[in-house]
Short mmCIF file of C-alpha atoms in Angstrom, two decimals:
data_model
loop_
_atom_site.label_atom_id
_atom_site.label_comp_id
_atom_site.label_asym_id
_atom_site.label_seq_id
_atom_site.Cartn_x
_atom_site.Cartn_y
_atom_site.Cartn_z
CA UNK A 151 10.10 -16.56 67.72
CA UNK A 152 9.18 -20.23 67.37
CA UNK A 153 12.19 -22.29 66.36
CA UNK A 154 11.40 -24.98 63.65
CA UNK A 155 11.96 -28.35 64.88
CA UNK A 156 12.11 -31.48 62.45
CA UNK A 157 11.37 -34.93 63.10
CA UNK A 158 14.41 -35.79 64.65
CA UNK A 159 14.32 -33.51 67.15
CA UNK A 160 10.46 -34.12 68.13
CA UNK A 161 11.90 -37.56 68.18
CA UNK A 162 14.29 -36.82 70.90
CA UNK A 163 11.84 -34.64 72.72
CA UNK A 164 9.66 -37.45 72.92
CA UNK A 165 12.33 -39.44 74.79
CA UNK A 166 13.66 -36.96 77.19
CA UNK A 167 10.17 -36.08 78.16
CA UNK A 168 9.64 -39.59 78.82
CA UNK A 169 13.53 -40.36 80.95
CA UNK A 170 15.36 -37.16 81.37
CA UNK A 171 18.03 -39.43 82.65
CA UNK A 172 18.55 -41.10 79.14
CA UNK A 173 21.82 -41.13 78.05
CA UNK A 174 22.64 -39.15 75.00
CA UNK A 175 24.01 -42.49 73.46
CA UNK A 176 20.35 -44.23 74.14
CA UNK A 177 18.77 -41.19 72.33
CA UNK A 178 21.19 -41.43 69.14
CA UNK A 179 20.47 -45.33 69.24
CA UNK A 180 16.89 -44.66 69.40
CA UNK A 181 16.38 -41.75 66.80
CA UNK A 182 19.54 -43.67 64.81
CA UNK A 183 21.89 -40.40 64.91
CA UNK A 184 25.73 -40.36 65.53
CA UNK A 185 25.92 -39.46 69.20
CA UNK A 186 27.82 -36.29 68.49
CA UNK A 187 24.93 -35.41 66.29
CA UNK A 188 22.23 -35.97 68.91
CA UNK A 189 23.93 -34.16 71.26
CA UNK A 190 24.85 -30.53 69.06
CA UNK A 191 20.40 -31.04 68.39
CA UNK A 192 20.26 -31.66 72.25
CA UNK A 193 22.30 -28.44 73.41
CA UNK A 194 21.03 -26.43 70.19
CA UNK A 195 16.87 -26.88 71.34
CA UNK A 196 18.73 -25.73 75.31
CA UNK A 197 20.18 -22.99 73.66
CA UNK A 198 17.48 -21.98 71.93
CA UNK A 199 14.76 -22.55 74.60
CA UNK A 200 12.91 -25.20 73.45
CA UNK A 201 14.18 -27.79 76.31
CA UNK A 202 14.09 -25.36 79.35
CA UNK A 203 15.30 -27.57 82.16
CA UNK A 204 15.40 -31.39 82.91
CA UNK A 205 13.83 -32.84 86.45
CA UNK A 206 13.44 -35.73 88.79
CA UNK A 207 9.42 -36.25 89.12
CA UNK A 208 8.20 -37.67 92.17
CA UNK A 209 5.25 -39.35 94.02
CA UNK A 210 3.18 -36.42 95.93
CA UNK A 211 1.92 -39.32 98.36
CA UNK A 212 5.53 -40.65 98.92
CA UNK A 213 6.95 -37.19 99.80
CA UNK A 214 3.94 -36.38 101.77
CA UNK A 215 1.71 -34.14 99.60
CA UNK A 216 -1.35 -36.24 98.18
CA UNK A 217 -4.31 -33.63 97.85
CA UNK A 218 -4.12 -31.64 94.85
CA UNK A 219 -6.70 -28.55 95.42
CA UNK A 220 -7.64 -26.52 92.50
CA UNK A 221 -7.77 -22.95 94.04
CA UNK A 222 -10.85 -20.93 92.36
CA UNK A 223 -9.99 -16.82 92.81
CA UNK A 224 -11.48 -13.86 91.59
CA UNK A 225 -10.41 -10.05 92.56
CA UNK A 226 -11.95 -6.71 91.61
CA UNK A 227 -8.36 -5.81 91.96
CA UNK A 228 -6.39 -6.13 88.48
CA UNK A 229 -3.83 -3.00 88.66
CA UNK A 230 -0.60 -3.30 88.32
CA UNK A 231 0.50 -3.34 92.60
CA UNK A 232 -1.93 -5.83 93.44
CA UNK A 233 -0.63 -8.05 90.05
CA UNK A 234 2.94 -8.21 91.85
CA UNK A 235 1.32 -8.52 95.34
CA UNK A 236 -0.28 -11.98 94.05
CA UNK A 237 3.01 -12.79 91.97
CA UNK A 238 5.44 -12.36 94.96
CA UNK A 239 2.76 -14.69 97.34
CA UNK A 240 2.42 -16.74 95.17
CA UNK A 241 6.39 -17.41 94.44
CA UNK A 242 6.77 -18.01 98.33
CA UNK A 243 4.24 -20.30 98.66
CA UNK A 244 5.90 -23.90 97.90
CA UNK A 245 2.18 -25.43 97.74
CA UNK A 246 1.48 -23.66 94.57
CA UNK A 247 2.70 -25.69 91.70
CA UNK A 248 0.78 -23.83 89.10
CA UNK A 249 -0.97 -20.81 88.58
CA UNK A 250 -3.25 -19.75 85.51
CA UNK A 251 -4.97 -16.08 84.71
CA UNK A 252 -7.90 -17.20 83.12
CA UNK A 253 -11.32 -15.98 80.72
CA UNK A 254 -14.39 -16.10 81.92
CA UNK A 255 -15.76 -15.85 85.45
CA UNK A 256 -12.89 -16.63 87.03
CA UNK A 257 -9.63 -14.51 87.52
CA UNK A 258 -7.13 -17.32 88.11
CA UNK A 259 -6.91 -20.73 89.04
CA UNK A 260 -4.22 -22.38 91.25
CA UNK A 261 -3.28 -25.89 91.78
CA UNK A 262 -1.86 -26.72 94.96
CA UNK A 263 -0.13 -29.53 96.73
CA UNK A 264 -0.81 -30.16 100.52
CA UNK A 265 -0.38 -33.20 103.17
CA UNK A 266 -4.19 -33.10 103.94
CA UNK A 267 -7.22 -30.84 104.63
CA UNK A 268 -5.27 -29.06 107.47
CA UNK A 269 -2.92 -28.36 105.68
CA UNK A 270 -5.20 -26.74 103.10
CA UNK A 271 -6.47 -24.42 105.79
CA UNK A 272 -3.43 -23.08 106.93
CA UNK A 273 -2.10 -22.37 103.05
CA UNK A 274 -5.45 -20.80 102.84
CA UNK A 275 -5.09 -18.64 105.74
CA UNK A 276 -1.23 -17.87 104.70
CA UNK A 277 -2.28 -16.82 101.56
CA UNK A 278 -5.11 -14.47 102.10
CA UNK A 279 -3.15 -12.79 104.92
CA UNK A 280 -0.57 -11.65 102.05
CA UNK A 281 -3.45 -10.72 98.86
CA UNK A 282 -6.91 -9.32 98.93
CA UNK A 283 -9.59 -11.25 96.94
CA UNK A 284 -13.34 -10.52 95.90
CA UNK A 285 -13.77 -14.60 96.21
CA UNK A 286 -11.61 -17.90 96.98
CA UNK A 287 -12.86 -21.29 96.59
CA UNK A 288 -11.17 -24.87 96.49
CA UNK A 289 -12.43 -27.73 94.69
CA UNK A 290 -10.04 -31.19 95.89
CA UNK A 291 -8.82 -33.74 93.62
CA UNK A 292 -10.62 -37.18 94.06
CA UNK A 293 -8.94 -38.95 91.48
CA UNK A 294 -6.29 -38.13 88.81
CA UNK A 295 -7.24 -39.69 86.02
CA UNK A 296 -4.46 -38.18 84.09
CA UNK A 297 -0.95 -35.82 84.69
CA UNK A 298 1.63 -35.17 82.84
CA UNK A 299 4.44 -33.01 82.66
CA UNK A 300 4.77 -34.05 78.68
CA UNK A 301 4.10 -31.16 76.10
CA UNK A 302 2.50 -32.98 73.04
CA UNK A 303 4.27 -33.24 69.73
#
């Protein structure tokens, strides 16, 4: 079920995707909405599971994790056993920070986090030691030219 929002609310979604940390007075000031207001919209789009969590983004290269590798897999496997085989290694392997079933040629693409090439390898290795796969292949970010956590409104 898709919740209507109004302009008030995208309004406020706008901010807190921008500073999760805003204050719910600096929302109301911003959207101009009694505080109390802002904050029933606030915990009614929580409730309802429009906002589904609030978090602290960081610098990969500050925290030690500055290549991105897009993870290219395809598997003549799609039953059900080897579905929750990938699921489970892929929930306990912290590198992964997004995974994607896809159309086309490919069967899913990852994107990964790591310290370096190395590094790479040995998520590599860790990860086909736990899933079977008809093909694997990496592709490494160069440059981001753009990221963004922001859903657009």
């Amino acid at each position: 079920m898709v919740e209507i929002i109004d302009k008030i609310d995208r309004a406020i979604l706008r901010l807190l995707q921008t500073d999760a940390a805003m204050s719910v007075d600096e929302i109301s000031g911003a959207v101009n909405l009694s505080r109390n207001a802002c904050w029933r919209r606030i915990k009614l789009m929580e409730q309802a599971g429009i906002i589904t969590g609030r978090v602290a983004l960081l610098d990969p290269e500050k925290v030690g994790v500055p290549l991105t590798a897009m993870v290219l897999i395809r598997t003549n496997a799609h039953d059900d056993k080897w579905l929750e085989q990938f699921q489970t290694a892929l929930r306990s392997l912290p590198e992964v920070v997004g995974a994607y079933r896809m159309t086309g040629d490919l069967d899913y693409v990852l994107r990964v986090r790591v310290a370096d090439v190395p590094a790479y390898d040995a998520f590599y290795k860790r990860l086909t030691s736990r899933i079977s796969v008809s093909d694997i292949s990496a592709s490494f970010v160069m440059e981001e030219i753009k990221e963004t956590t922001a859903v657009p409104l």
